[in-house]
Amino acid sequence: MLLKINKEMLPEALAGIGAHKDSLPIFAHKSEIIPLKLLEVRTPAANIIKQEMLAIGGDAVTPAGAVTCATKYVDVLLLGTLKAYKVLLKKLDQMPYFAIPKVAADIRAALEPAELKTTLADGRVLTYEKMCIMGILNITPDSFYAGSRVPQMDTVVERAGQMLEHGAGILDIGGESTRPGSDSVDGEEERRRVLPVISALRRAYPEAVLSVDTYRADTAEAALNAGADIINDISAMEADPRMAEVVVKSKAPIILMHMRGTPKNMQQNCEYKNVVEEVAVYLAQRAQLLREQGVGSDKIILDPGIGFAKNVQQNLLLMRDLHTLTSFGYPVLLAASRKSTIGTVLGGVPAEERLEGTLATSLQAVYAGAQMVRVHDVQANTRAVRMLEAMLQPERF
C-alpha cells in the first residue's frame, strides 16, 4: 500500500514517521523542486550558476550556445530544492563578479520572503494571515455589472455597512467606469461622485479601510483628504505623472495595476510574447520607481489587471500563474470579479450569472499565495475563501 502526500500534508507526515525532530526541517528542504526563472543574467554568470547547480544535484536550463557567451545576457531556469538553493547561495556569496551578487539577492528574496504588510498613512497596519476581501462600490451609472452601482448616498452607506459586516477588509470606491470601450469622465465629475461618499463612509465607519479607484492625482489627493486610505491606480501612475508625488507626500499605499492604453482602446493592445512575464516585469519596474523615491514595500500592492488589455486566454494564464507576482515582496491583488473572461469560459453568461466563476478565481488566488481579492459579492467570496483556508490550514481550528 502507498499513500500520496501533498505539500500541505508533508509537515504532519514527517512528524508522524517518528524521526528525530531536529531532522524534520532538513527533510522538508529536500521535498520539493522549486523552479525559479532568472531574467537577463550576464552570460558568464549563467554558465557559472549552471555548473554550481549541477554540482549540488540541481540543474539550470540555459539557451543553446550560452556556453560560448555569444550573447551578453540570457535567461536561466533554475531547478532545485530549498536545500540546493541554500548551498548555491553560500557559493554565490563568494563571487563578487558578473553581477552575481544581484542574482543571489533575487534568489534569496524569492526563497526567504519578508512578512507582507500594508501600512496606512495613519499608522494602521494591514496583515495578511488570511486573504483580505476588498468590496467594490461603484458610484457610477454605467459600470459593467449593474449590481455594483450604488448612486444614492443612503444606499451606498448601507451597502458599505453590509460589506463590512460580511467580512470586507477594504472598501474600494470608484467614480468612473473603466470597462473595455468606456469613455472617461472629467476629473471634476469624478470628484463630485466619490468625495461625498468617502466622507460619508469615513463618518459612518471610522475604522473602515477605504480605497479610492482613480488614476488622477488630483482626485487621489482630494480623496485622501476626505478620508480615503489607499489609492487604486489602474494605470500604475502612467496616466498622471504627479501620482508618485502624491504617494510620497501622503505616505498612503498605492495599488499598481497593469494596463496598456486606456479603457477606451486597451483591447486593441493585447499583443504579448509572454503575458505573465511581461506583466510581472512591468509591475516590478513601476514599483521600483517608487522605491527609488523612498517608498517602502509596505506601501505598494500589485495587480495584474485582469481584463485590461488582455484577451481571454491571457487572463486565464495570468490567473493560473498568479504566483509569479508573489516573488517581488509586495502584496498581490486579484480583481477578476464577474469580468467577461468568466462569462466567456462559462458559455457566454451575463455578468449577473458569473458568481460561481468569480468564486473559482478567488480560490485560485488563495492557492497562488496572493493577499487580496477585489469582488462585488463580499459574503459569498469571504465564505468560500475562509473555507479553503481552513482546509489548507486545519491546525488553526
mmCIF file of C-alpha atoms in Angstrom:
data_model
loop_
_atom_site.group_PDB
_atom_site.id
_atom_site.type_symbol
_atom_site.label_atom_id
_atom_site.label_comp_id
_atom_site.label_asym_id
_atom_site.label_seq_id
_atom_site.Cartn_x
_atom_site.Cartn_y
_atom_site.Cartn_z
ATOM 1 C CA MET A 1 0.000 0.000 0.000
ATOM 2 C CA LEU A 2 1.179 3.548 -0.787
ATOM 3 C CA LEU A 3 -0.153 6.950 0.201
ATOM 4 C CA LYS A 4 0.491 10.028 -1.945
ATOM 5 C CA ILE A 5 1.498 13.014 0.199
ATOM 6 C CA ASN A 6 0.812 16.577 -0.932
ATOM 7 C CA LYS A 7 2.819 19.547 0.301
ATOM 8 C CA GLU A 8 0.137 20.585 2.788
ATOM 9 C CA MET A 9 0.313 17.113 4.391
ATOM 10 C CA LEU A 10 4.109 16.988 4.474
ATOM 11 C CA PRO A 11 4.810 18.555 7.905
ATOM 12 C CA GLU A 12 2.363 16.189 9.593
ATOM 13 C CA ALA A 13 3.650 13.218 7.610
ATOM 14 C CA LEU A 14 7.256 13.961 8.560
ATOM 15 C CA ALA A 15 6.378 14.324 12.208
ATOM 16 C CA GLY A 16 4.274 11.162 12.128
ATOM 17 C CA ILE A 17 7.143 8.967 10.910
ATOM 18 C CA GLY A 18 8.904 9.337 14.261
ATOM 19 C CA ALA A 19 12.198 10.760 13.023
ATOM 20 C CA HIS A 20 14.238 12.987 15.334
ATOM 21 C CA LYS A 21 12.615 16.411 15.498
ATOM 22 C CA ASP A 22 15.849 18.193 14.557
ATOM 23 C CA SER A 23 15.927 16.329 11.246
ATOM 24 C CA LEU A 24 12.456 17.416 10.128
ATOM 25 C CA PRO A 25 13.494 20.788 8.607
ATOM 26 C CA ILE A 26 16.257 19.027 6.680
ATOM 27 C CA PHE A 27 13.799 16.609 5.100
ATOM 28 C CA ALA A 28 11.340 19.405 4.388
ATOM 29 C CA HIS A 29 14.011 21.332 2.489
ATOM 30 C CA LYS A 30 14.573 18.308 0.241
ATOM 31 C CA SER A 31 10.910 17.678 -0.501
ATOM 32 C CA GLU A 32 10.089 19.867 -3.493
ATOM 33 C CA ILE A 33 11.713 21.116 -6.683
ATOM 34 C CA ILE A 34 11.240 24.897 -6.831
ATOM 35 C CA PRO A 35 11.563 26.345 -10.362
ATOM 36 C CA LEU A 36 12.954 29.892 -10.456
ATOM 37 C CA LYS A 37 13.486 31.875 -13.655
ATOM 38 C CA LEU A 38 16.239 34.482 -13.718
ATOM 39 C CA LEU A 39 15.866 37.157 -16.384
ATOM 40 C CA GLU A 40 18.713 38.853 -18.265
ATOM 41 C CA VAL A 41 21.634 37.283 -16.412
ATOM 42 C CA ARG A 42 25.161 38.035 -17.601
ATOM 43 C CA THR A 43 26.066 35.008 -19.727
ATOM 44 C CA PRO A 44 29.306 34.186 -17.830
ATOM 45 C CA ALA A 45 27.283 34.263 -14.604
ATOM 46 C CA ALA A 46 24.691 31.937 -16.143
ATOM 47 C CA ASN A 47 27.387 29.407 -17.007
ATOM 48 C CA ILE A 48 28.846 29.581 -13.508
ATOM 49 C CA ILE A 49 25.435 29.162 -11.907
ATOM 50 C CA LYS A 50 24.653 26.181 -14.117
ATOM 51 C CA GLN A 51 27.843 24.405 -13.099
ATOM 52 C CA GLU A 52 27.258 25.136 -9.420
ATOM 53 C CA MET A 53 23.673 23.845 -9.616
ATOM 54 C CA LEU A 54 24.813 20.634 -11.311
ATOM 55 C CA ALA A 55 27.473 20.132 -8.641
ATOM 56 C CA ILE A 56 24.902 20.196 -5.837
ATOM 57 C CA GLY A 57 22.332 17.960 -7.506
ATOM 58 C CA GLY A 58 20.150 20.632 -9.062
ATOM 59 C CA ASP A 59 20.068 21.950 -12.593
ATOM 60 C CA ALA A 60 19.923 25.163 -14.582
ATOM 61 C CA VAL A 61 18.472 25.440 -18.062
ATOM 62 C CA THR A 62 20.275 27.918 -20.324
ATOM 63 C CA PRO A 63 19.875 28.707 -24.034
ATOM 64 C CA ALA A 64 21.748 26.627 -26.579
ATOM 65 C CA GLY A 65 25.054 28.343 -27.228
ATOM 66 C CA ALA A 66 25.232 30.114 -23.872
ATOM 67 C CA VAL A 67 28.497 28.344 -23.125
ATOM 68 C CA THR A 68 30.224 30.365 -25.863
ATOM 69 C CA CYS A 69 28.912 33.667 -24.444
ATOM 70 C CA ALA A 70 27.686 34.638 -27.898
ATOM 71 C CA THR A 71 25.134 36.972 -26.289
ATOM 72 C CA LYS A 72 25.700 39.287 -23.362
ATOM 73 C CA TYR A 73 22.590 38.314 -21.382
ATOM 74 C CA VAL A 74 20.457 35.162 -21.163
ATOM 75 C CA ASP A 75 17.530 33.895 -19.139
ATOM 76 C CA VAL A 76 18.127 30.946 -16.808
ATOM 77 C CA LEU A 77 15.603 28.468 -15.414
ATOM 78 C CA LEU A 78 16.782 27.039 -12.096
ATOM 79 C CA LEU A 79 15.544 23.662 -10.824
ATOM 80 C CA GLY A 80 16.447 22.824 -7.258
ATOM 81 C CA THR A 81 15.217 22.000 -3.791
ATOM 82 C CA LEU A 82 15.320 24.509 -0.996
ATOM 83 C CA LYS A 83 18.380 22.710 0.353
ATOM 84 C CA ALA A 84 20.127 23.025 -3.008
ATOM 85 C CA TYR A 85 19.390 26.733 -3.206
ATOM 86 C CA LYS A 86 20.789 27.319 0.264
ATOM 87 C CA VAL A 87 24.036 25.658 -0.785
ATOM 88 C CA LEU A 88 24.051 27.639 -4.033
ATOM 89 C CA LEU A 89 23.614 30.924 -2.184
ATOM 90 C CA LYS A 90 26.610 30.195 0.050
ATOM 91 C CA LYS A 91 28.704 29.706 -3.080
ATOM 92 C CA LEU A 92 27.343 32.744 -4.902
ATOM 93 C CA ASP A 93 28.066 34.945 -1.883
ATOM 94 C CA GLN A 94 31.747 34.315 -2.561
ATOM 95 C CA MET A 95 31.529 35.594 -6.166
ATOM 96 C CA PRO A 96 31.556 39.393 -6.449
ATOM 97 C CA TYR A 97 31.652 39.499 -10.264
ATOM 98 C CA PHE A 98 29.379 39.344 -13.343
ATOM 99 C CA ALA A 99 26.565 40.889 -11.259
ATOM 100 C CA ILE A 100 26.256 37.602 -9.350
ATOM 101 C CA PRO A 101 25.509 39.412 -6.043
ATOM 102 C CA LYS A 102 22.303 40.786 -7.630
ATOM 103 C CA VAL A 103 21.319 37.291 -8.752
ATOM 104 C CA ALA A 104 21.938 35.954 -5.256
ATOM 105 C CA ALA A 105 19.856 38.735 -3.744
ATOM 106 C CA ASP A 106 16.941 37.943 -6.072
ATOM 107 C CA ILE A 107 17.077 34.233 -5.250
ATOM 108 C CA ARG A 108 17.271 34.928 -1.539
ATOM 109 C CA ALA A 109 14.312 37.315 -1.694
ATOM 110 C CA ALA A 110 12.207 34.710 -3.508
ATOM 111 C CA LEU A 111 13.062 31.931 -1.065
ATOM 112 C CA GLU A 112 13.031 33.964 2.147
ATOM 113 C CA PRO A 113 10.221 36.491 1.648
ATOM 114 C CA ALA A 114 9.677 39.127 4.288
ATOM 115 C CA GLU A 115 6.372 39.148 6.131
ATOM 116 C CA LEU A 116 3.998 41.139 3.953
ATOM 117 C CA LYS A 117 2.034 44.051 5.347
ATOM 118 C CA THR A 118 0.469 47.327 4.253
ATOM 119 C CA THR A 119 0.954 50.388 6.431
ATOM 120 C CA LEU A 120 -1.658 53.118 6.120
ATOM 121 C CA ALA A 121 -0.756 56.787 6.480
ATOM 122 C CA ASP A 122 -2.415 56.931 9.913
ATOM 123 C CA GLY A 123 -0.237 54.077 11.190
ATOM 124 C CA ARG A 124 -2.760 51.260 10.979
ATOM 125 C CA VAL A 125 -1.289 48.072 9.540
ATOM 126 C CA LEU A 126 -2.979 45.503 7.328
ATOM 127 C CA THR A 127 -1.559 42.000 7.712
ATOM 128 C CA TYR A 128 -2.361 39.025 5.570
ATOM 129 C CA GLU A 129 -2.637 35.930 7.734
ATOM 130 C CA LYS A 130 -5.929 35.497 5.867
ATOM 131 C CA MET A 131 -6.944 36.692 2.423
ATOM 132 C CA CYS A 132 -8.175 40.293 2.502
ATOM 133 C CA ILE A 133 -11.506 40.795 0.762
ATOM 134 C CA MET A 134 -11.957 44.161 -0.983
ATOM 135 C CA GLY A 135 -15.570 45.154 -1.644
ATOM 136 C CA ILE A 136 -16.441 47.152 -4.777
ATOM 137 C CA LEU A 137 -18.599 50.284 -4.534
ATOM 138 C CA ASN A 138 -19.149 51.879 -7.949
ATOM 139 C CA ILE A 139 -20.527 55.396 -7.760
ATOM 140 C CA THR A 140 -21.285 55.350 -11.466
ATOM 141 C CA PRO A 141 -24.296 54.986 -13.749
ATOM 142 C CA ASP A 142 -22.560 52.680 -16.245
ATOM 143 C CA SER A 143 -20.355 50.067 -14.568
ATOM 144 C CA PHE A 144 -20.488 46.737 -16.437
ATOM 145 C CA TYR A 145 -22.242 44.958 -13.551
ATOM 146 C CA ALA A 146 -25.477 46.719 -12.615
ATOM 147 C CA GLY A 147 -25.483 45.100 -9.188
ATOM 148 C CA SER A 148 -22.400 47.091 -8.188
ATOM 149 C CA ARG A 149 -23.861 50.527 -8.956
ATOM 150 C CA VAL A 150 -24.861 52.485 -5.850
ATOM 151 C CA PRO A 151 -25.640 56.054 -6.934
ATOM 152 C CA GLN A 152 -27.747 57.067 -3.896
ATOM 153 C CA MET A 153 -25.908 58.198 -0.766
ATOM 154 C CA ASP A 154 -28.132 56.363 1.703
ATOM 155 C CA THR A 155 -27.846 53.205 -0.413
ATOM 156 C CA VAL A 156 -24.056 53.318 -0.619
ATOM 157 C CA VAL A 157 -23.655 53.796 3.141
ATOM 158 C CA GLU A 158 -25.986 50.861 3.779
ATOM 159 C CA ARG A 159 -24.248 48.687 1.154
ATOM 160 C CA ALA A 160 -20.859 49.523 2.654
ATOM 161 C CA GLY A 161 -22.075 48.529 6.100
ATOM 162 C CA GLN A 162 -23.276 45.185 4.768
ATOM 163 C CA MET A 163 -19.934 44.553 3.097
ATOM 164 C CA LEU A 164 -18.058 45.280 6.308
ATOM 165 C CA GLU A 165 -20.397 43.023 8.253
ATOM 166 C CA HIS A 166 -19.856 40.265 5.689
ATOM 167 C CA GLY A 167 -16.083 40.403 6.002
ATOM 168 C CA ALA A 168 -14.730 43.143 3.754
ATOM 169 C CA GLY A 169 -11.314 44.321 4.876
ATOM 170 C CA ILE A 170 -11.252 47.213 2.398
ATOM 171 C CA LEU A 171 -13.953 49.184 0.565
ATOM 172 C CA ASP A 172 -12.961 50.374 -2.927
ATOM 173 C CA ILE A 173 -14.849 53.465 -4.141
ATOM 174 C CA GLY A 174 -14.770 54.371 -7.829
ATOM 175 C CA GLY A 175 -16.383 57.219 -9.736
ATOM 176 C CA GLU A 176 -15.579 56.238 -13.328
ATOM 177 C CA SER A 177 -16.325 53.034 -15.202
ATOM 178 C CA THR A 178 -13.192 51.521 -16.739
ATOM 179 C CA ARG A 179 -14.877 48.637 -18.549
ATOM 180 C CA PRO A 180 -13.488 47.940 -22.056
ATOM 181 C CA GLY A 181 -14.591 50.610 -24.514
ATOM 182 C CA SER A 182 -15.851 53.036 -21.870
ATOM 183 C CA ASP A 183 -15.491 56.786 -22.230
ATOM 184 C CA SER A 184 -13.761 58.703 -19.479
ATOM 185 C CA VAL A 185 -15.380 61.349 -17.321
ATOM 186 C CA ASP A 186 -13.543 64.526 -16.374
ATOM 187 C CA GLY A 187 -11.810 64.846 -13.031
ATOM 188 C CA GLU A 188 -14.331 67.317 -11.686
ATOM 189 C CA GLU A 189 -17.211 64.894 -12.274
ATOM 190 C CA GLU A 190 -15.225 62.022 -10.778
ATOM 191 C CA ARG A 191 -14.555 64.022 -7.622
ATOM 192 C CA ARG A 192 -18.174 65.126 -7.436
ATOM 193 C CA ARG A 193 -19.181 61.480 -7.330
ATOM 194 C CA VAL A 194 -16.646 59.996 -4.941
ATOM 195 C CA LEU A 195 -15.686 62.661 -2.408
ATOM 196 C CA PRO A 196 -19.073 62.926 -0.651
ATOM 197 C CA VAL A 197 -19.241 59.126 -0.474
ATOM 198 C CA ILE A 198 -15.779 58.805 1.032
ATOM 199 C CA SER A 199 -16.583 61.499 3.604
ATOM 200 C CA ALA A 200 -19.874 59.800 4.494
ATOM 201 C CA LEU A 201 -18.261 56.375 4.837
ATOM 202 C CA ARG A 202 -15.485 57.759 6.989
ATOM 203 C CA ARG A 203 -18.061 59.291 9.339
ATOM 204 C CA ALA A 204 -20.257 56.191 9.385
ATOM 205 C CA TYR A 205 -17.441 53.639 9.713
ATOM 206 C CA PRO A 206 -14.410 55.370 11.238
ATOM 207 C CA GLU A 207 -12.350 52.172 11.466
ATOM 208 C CA ALA A 208 -13.008 51.019 7.889
ATOM 209 C CA VAL A 209 -10.173 50.943 5.358
ATOM 210 C CA LEU A 210 -11.192 52.932 2.276
ATOM 211 C CA SER A 211 -9.604 52.803 -1.166
ATOM 212 C CA VAL A 212 -10.205 55.278 -3.996
ATOM 213 C CA ASP A 213 -10.191 53.842 -7.516
ATOM 214 C CA THR A 214 -8.654 56.621 -9.617
ATOM 215 C CA TYR A 215 -5.758 57.317 -11.955
ATOM 216 C CA ARG A 216 -5.897 61.106 -11.392
ATOM 217 C CA ALA A 217 -3.535 62.658 -8.859
ATOM 218 C CA ASP A 218 -5.951 65.497 -8.040
ATOM 219 C CA THR A 219 -8.739 63.033 -7.270
ATOM 220 C CA ALA A 220 -6.428 60.830 -5.215
ATOM 221 C CA GLU A 221 -5.206 63.807 -3.206
ATOM 222 C CA ALA A 222 -8.737 65.078 -2.550
ATOM 223 C CA ALA A 223 -9.950 61.577 -1.659
ATOM 224 C CA LEU A 224 -7.159 61.095 0.867
ATOM 225 C CA ASN A 225 -8.081 64.419 2.445
ATOM 226 C CA ALA A 226 -11.708 63.267 2.575
ATOM 227 C CA GLY A 227 -10.782 60.082 4.436
ATOM 228 C CA ALA A 228 -9.506 57.519 1.935
ATOM 229 C CA ASP A 229 -6.572 55.341 2.965
ATOM 230 C CA ILE A 230 -5.355 53.668 -0.258
ATOM 231 C CA ILE A 231 -5.001 54.745 -3.902
ATOM 232 C CA ASN A 232 -6.039 52.161 -6.501
ATOM 233 C CA ASP A 233 -4.495 53.296 -9.805
ATOM 234 C CA ILE A 234 -5.347 51.226 -12.893
ATOM 235 C CA SER A 235 -2.579 52.980 -14.834
ATOM 236 C CA ALA A 236 0.239 52.256 -12.339
ATOM 237 C CA MET A 237 0.927 56.023 -12.226
ATOM 238 C CA GLU A 238 1.342 56.344 -16.004
ATOM 239 C CA ALA A 239 -1.832 58.329 -16.673
ATOM 240 C CA ASP A 240 -0.815 61.124 -14.301
ATOM 241 C CA PRO A 241 2.913 61.626 -13.613
ATOM 242 C CA ARG A 242 2.066 63.530 -10.427
ATOM 243 C CA MET A 243 0.601 60.407 -8.801
ATOM 244 C CA ALA A 244 4.003 59.309 -7.498
ATOM 245 C CA GLU A 245 4.382 62.692 -5.808
ATOM 246 C CA VAL A 246 1.030 62.198 -4.085
ATOM 247 C CA VAL A 247 2.107 58.781 -2.813
ATOM 248 C CA VAL A 248 5.418 60.077 -1.488
ATOM 249 C CA LYS A 249 3.875 63.125 0.149
ATOM 250 C CA SER A 250 0.827 61.420 1.662
ATOM 251 C CA LYS A 251 2.525 58.171 2.720
ATOM 252 C CA ALA A 252 -0.620 56.391 1.519
ATOM 253 C CA PRO A 253 -0.301 52.920 -0.045
ATOM 254 C CA ILE A 254 -0.981 52.516 -3.759
ATOM 255 C CA ILE A 255 -2.213 49.609 -5.859
ATOM 256 C CA LEU A 256 -0.290 49.462 -9.149
ATOM 257 C CA MET A 257 -2.235 47.734 -11.930
ATOM 258 C CA HIS A 258 -1.039 46.657 -15.357
ATOM 259 C CA MET A 259 -2.841 48.142 -18.358
ATOM 260 C CA ARG A 260 -1.940 49.254 -21.866
ATOM 261 C CA GLY A 261 -3.566 52.291 -23.458
ATOM 262 C CA THR A 262 -6.852 53.498 -21.960
ATOM 263 C CA PRO A 263 -10.122 51.715 -21.153
ATOM 264 C CA LYS A 264 -11.417 53.072 -24.475
ATOM 265 C CA ASN A 265 -8.730 51.402 -26.611
ATOM 266 C CA MET A 266 -6.989 48.880 -24.349
ATOM 267 C CA GLN A 267 -8.438 45.786 -26.054
ATOM 268 C CA GLN A 268 -6.527 46.803 -29.172
ATOM 269 C CA ASN A 269 -3.275 46.327 -27.192
ATOM 270 C CA CYS A 270 -3.244 42.594 -26.438
ATOM 271 C CA GLU A 271 -0.010 41.532 -28.153
ATOM 272 C CA TYR A 272 2.446 39.759 -25.842
ATOM 273 C CA LYS A 273 5.225 37.232 -26.282
ATOM 274 C CA ASN A 274 4.796 36.008 -22.697
ATOM 275 C CA VAL A 275 1.979 37.812 -20.925
ATOM 276 C CA VAL A 276 2.830 36.529 -17.440
ATOM 277 C CA GLU A 277 6.470 37.577 -17.574
ATOM 278 C CA GLU A 278 5.773 40.903 -19.272
ATOM 279 C CA VAL A 279 3.125 41.901 -16.745
ATOM 280 C CA ALA A 280 5.321 40.835 -13.836
ATOM 281 C CA VAL A 281 8.375 42.727 -15.098
ATOM 282 C CA TYR A 282 6.315 45.844 -15.803
ATOM 283 C CA LEU A 283 4.794 45.919 -12.308
ATOM 284 C CA ALA A 284 8.175 45.309 -10.668
ATOM 285 C CA GLN A 285 9.595 48.234 -12.626
ATOM 286 C CA ARG A 286 6.714 50.526 -11.657
ATOM 287 C CA ALA A 287 7.172 49.560 -8.017
ATOM 288 C CA GLN A 288 10.904 50.231 -8.282
ATOM 289 C CA LEU A 289 10.191 53.819 -9.365
ATOM 290 C CA LEU A 290 8.531 54.374 -6.005
ATOM 291 C CA ARG A 291 11.229 52.525 -4.076
ATOM 292 C CA GLU A 292 13.828 54.866 -5.581
ATOM 293 C CA GLN A 293 11.856 57.782 -4.104
ATOM 294 C CA GLY A 294 11.942 56.269 -0.633
ATOM 295 C CA VAL A 295 8.572 54.495 -0.661
ATOM 296 C CA GLY A 296 8.666 51.269 1.344
ATOM 297 C CA SER A 297 7.441 47.869 0.206
ATOM 298 C CA ASP A 298 4.620 48.198 2.734
ATOM 299 C CA LYS A 299 3.118 50.996 0.603
ATOM 300 C CA ILE A 300 2.888 49.042 -2.665
ATOM 301 C CA ILE A 301 0.368 46.438 -3.864
ATOM 302 C CA LEU A 302 0.489 44.762 -7.306
ATOM 303 C CA ASP A 303 -2.497 43.923 -9.542
ATOM 304 C CA PRO A 304 -2.035 42.079 -12.880
ATOM 305 C CA GLY A 305 -5.031 43.881 -14.404
ATOM 306 C CA ILE A 306 -7.362 41.060 -15.425
ATOM 307 C CA GLY A 307 -9.413 42.233 -18.421
ATOM 308 C CA PHE A 308 -7.267 45.286 -19.116
ATOM 309 C CA ALA A 309 -5.509 44.921 -22.486
ATOM 310 C CA LYS A 310 -5.701 41.112 -22.301
ATOM 311 C CA ASN A 311 -7.758 38.552 -24.144
ATOM 312 C CA VAL A 312 -9.459 35.572 -22.529
ATOM 313 C CA GLN A 313 -6.509 33.210 -22.789
ATOM 314 C CA GLN A 314 -4.111 35.841 -21.436
ATOM 315 C CA ASN A 315 -6.391 36.493 -18.475
ATOM 316 C CA LEU A 316 -6.540 32.759 -17.734
ATOM 317 C CA LEU A 317 -2.751 32.474 -17.913
ATOM 318 C CA LEU A 318 -2.315 35.399 -15.533
ATOM 319 C CA MET A 319 -4.695 33.848 -13.020
ATOM 320 C CA ARG A 320 -3.136 30.403 -13.359
ATOM 321 C CA ASP A 321 0.367 31.812 -12.870
ATOM 322 C CA LEU A 322 -0.525 34.493 -10.335
ATOM 323 C CA HIS A 323 2.138 33.120 -8.007
ATOM 324 C CA THR A 324 4.742 34.682 -10.341
ATOM 325 C CA LEU A 325 3.878 38.112 -8.925
ATOM 326 C CA THR A 326 4.352 36.950 -5.340
ATOM 327 C CA SER A 327 8.148 36.746 -5.669
ATOM 328 C CA PHE A 328 8.731 40.518 -5.528
ATOM 329 C CA GLY A 329 7.974 41.115 -1.853
ATOM 330 C CA TYR A 330 4.736 43.075 -2.326
ATOM 331 C CA PRO A 331 1.139 42.064 -1.576
ATOM 332 C CA VAL A 332 -0.737 40.898 -4.673
ATOM 333 C CA LEU A 333 -4.355 41.725 -5.536
ATOM 334 C CA LEU A 334 -6.540 39.771 -7.956
ATOM 335 C CA ALA A 335 -9.506 41.703 -9.385
ATOM 336 C CA ALA A 336 -11.461 39.325 -11.619
ATOM 337 C CA SER A 337 -14.942 39.572 -10.131
ATOM 338 C CA ARG A 338 -17.723 38.950 -12.691
ATOM 339 C CA LYS A 339 -15.473 40.001 -15.595
ATOM 340 C CA SER A 340 -16.110 38.999 -19.189
ATOM 341 C CA THR A 341 -13.488 36.237 -19.218
ATOM 342 C CA ILE A 342 -15.637 34.365 -16.708
ATOM 343 C CA GLY A 343 -18.698 34.877 -18.891
ATOM 344 C CA THR A 344 -16.869 33.567 -21.953
ATOM 345 C CA VAL A 345 -15.479 30.488 -20.206
ATOM 346 C CA LEU A 346 -18.927 29.629 -18.832
ATOM 347 C CA GLY A 347 -20.610 29.770 -22.221
ATOM 348 C CA GLY A 348 -21.474 33.432 -22.648
ATOM 349 C CA VAL A 349 -23.332 34.019 -19.387
ATOM 350 C CA PRO A 350 -24.043 37.667 -18.453
ATOM 351 C CA ALA A 351 -22.417 39.476 -15.536
ATOM 352 C CA GLU A 352 -25.397 38.648 -13.316
ATOM 353 C CA GLU A 353 -24.628 34.907 -13.645
ATOM 354 C CA ARG A 354 -20.877 34.932 -13.000
ATOM 355 C CA LEU A 355 -20.763 34.460 -9.218
ATOM 356 C CA GLU A 356 -19.618 30.823 -9.297
ATOM 357 C CA GLY A 357 -16.854 31.661 -11.765
ATOM 358 C CA THR A 358 -15.782 34.553 -9.574
ATOM 359 C CA LEU A 359 -15.542 32.250 -6.552
ATOM 360 C CA ALA A 360 -13.225 29.978 -8.542
ATOM 361 C CA THR A 361 -10.883 32.905 -9.281
ATOM 362 C CA SER A 362 -10.817 33.926 -5.616
ATOM 363 C CA LEU A 363 -9.933 30.377 -4.562
ATOM 364 C CA GLN A 364 -7.154 30.286 -7.156
ATOM 365 C CA ALA A 365 -5.807 33.500 -5.613
ATOM 366 C CA VAL A 366 -5.529 31.663 -2.294
ATOM 367 C CA TYR A 367 -3.665 28.751 -3.899
ATOM 368 C CA ALA A 368 -1.346 31.190 -5.695
ATOM 369 C CA GLY A 369 -0.359 32.928 -2.464
ATOM 370 C CA ALA A 370 -1.995 36.283 -3.234
ATOM 371 C CA GLN A 371 -3.080 38.533 -0.382
ATOM 372 C CA MET A 372 -6.233 40.229 -1.641
ATOM 373 C CA VAL A 373 -9.211 39.843 -3.976
ATOM 374 C CA ARG A 374 -11.453 42.660 -5.201
ATOM 375 C CA VAL A 375 -15.049 41.438 -5.500
ATOM 376 C CA HIS A 376 -18.664 42.519 -5.871
ATOM 377 C CA ASP A 377 -20.104 39.752 -3.664
ATOM 378 C CA VAL A 378 -18.300 40.048 -0.365
ATOM 379 C CA GLN A 379 -20.189 37.494 1.692
ATOM 380 C CA ALA A 380 -20.018 34.664 -0.849
ATOM 381 C CA ASN A 381 -16.339 35.227 -1.580
ATOM 382 C CA THR A 382 -15.437 35.544 2.086
ATOM 383 C CA ARG A 383 -17.163 32.289 2.929
ATOM 384 C CA ALA A 384 -15.564 30.399 0.037
ATOM 385 C CA VAL A 385 -12.090 31.750 0.788
ATOM 386 C CA ARG A 386 -12.300 31.104 4.522
ATOM 387 C CA MET A 387 -13.414 27.514 3.902
ATOM 388 C CA LEU A 388 -10.462 26.868 1.600
ATOM 389 C CA GLU A 389 -8.063 28.497 4.063
ATOM 390 C CA ALA A 390 -9.423 26.216 6.809
ATOM 391 C CA MET A 391 -8.823 23.106 4.682
ATOM 392 C CA LEU A 392 -5.291 24.219 3.858
ATOM 393 C CA GLN A 393 -4.506 25.021 7.500
ATOM 394 C CA PRO A 394 -6.792 22.875 9.677
ATOM 395 C CA GLU A 395 -4.411 23.278 12.629
ATOM 396 C CA ARG A 396 -5.860 26.753 13.137
ATOM 397 C CA PHE A 397 -9.200 25.263 14.139
#
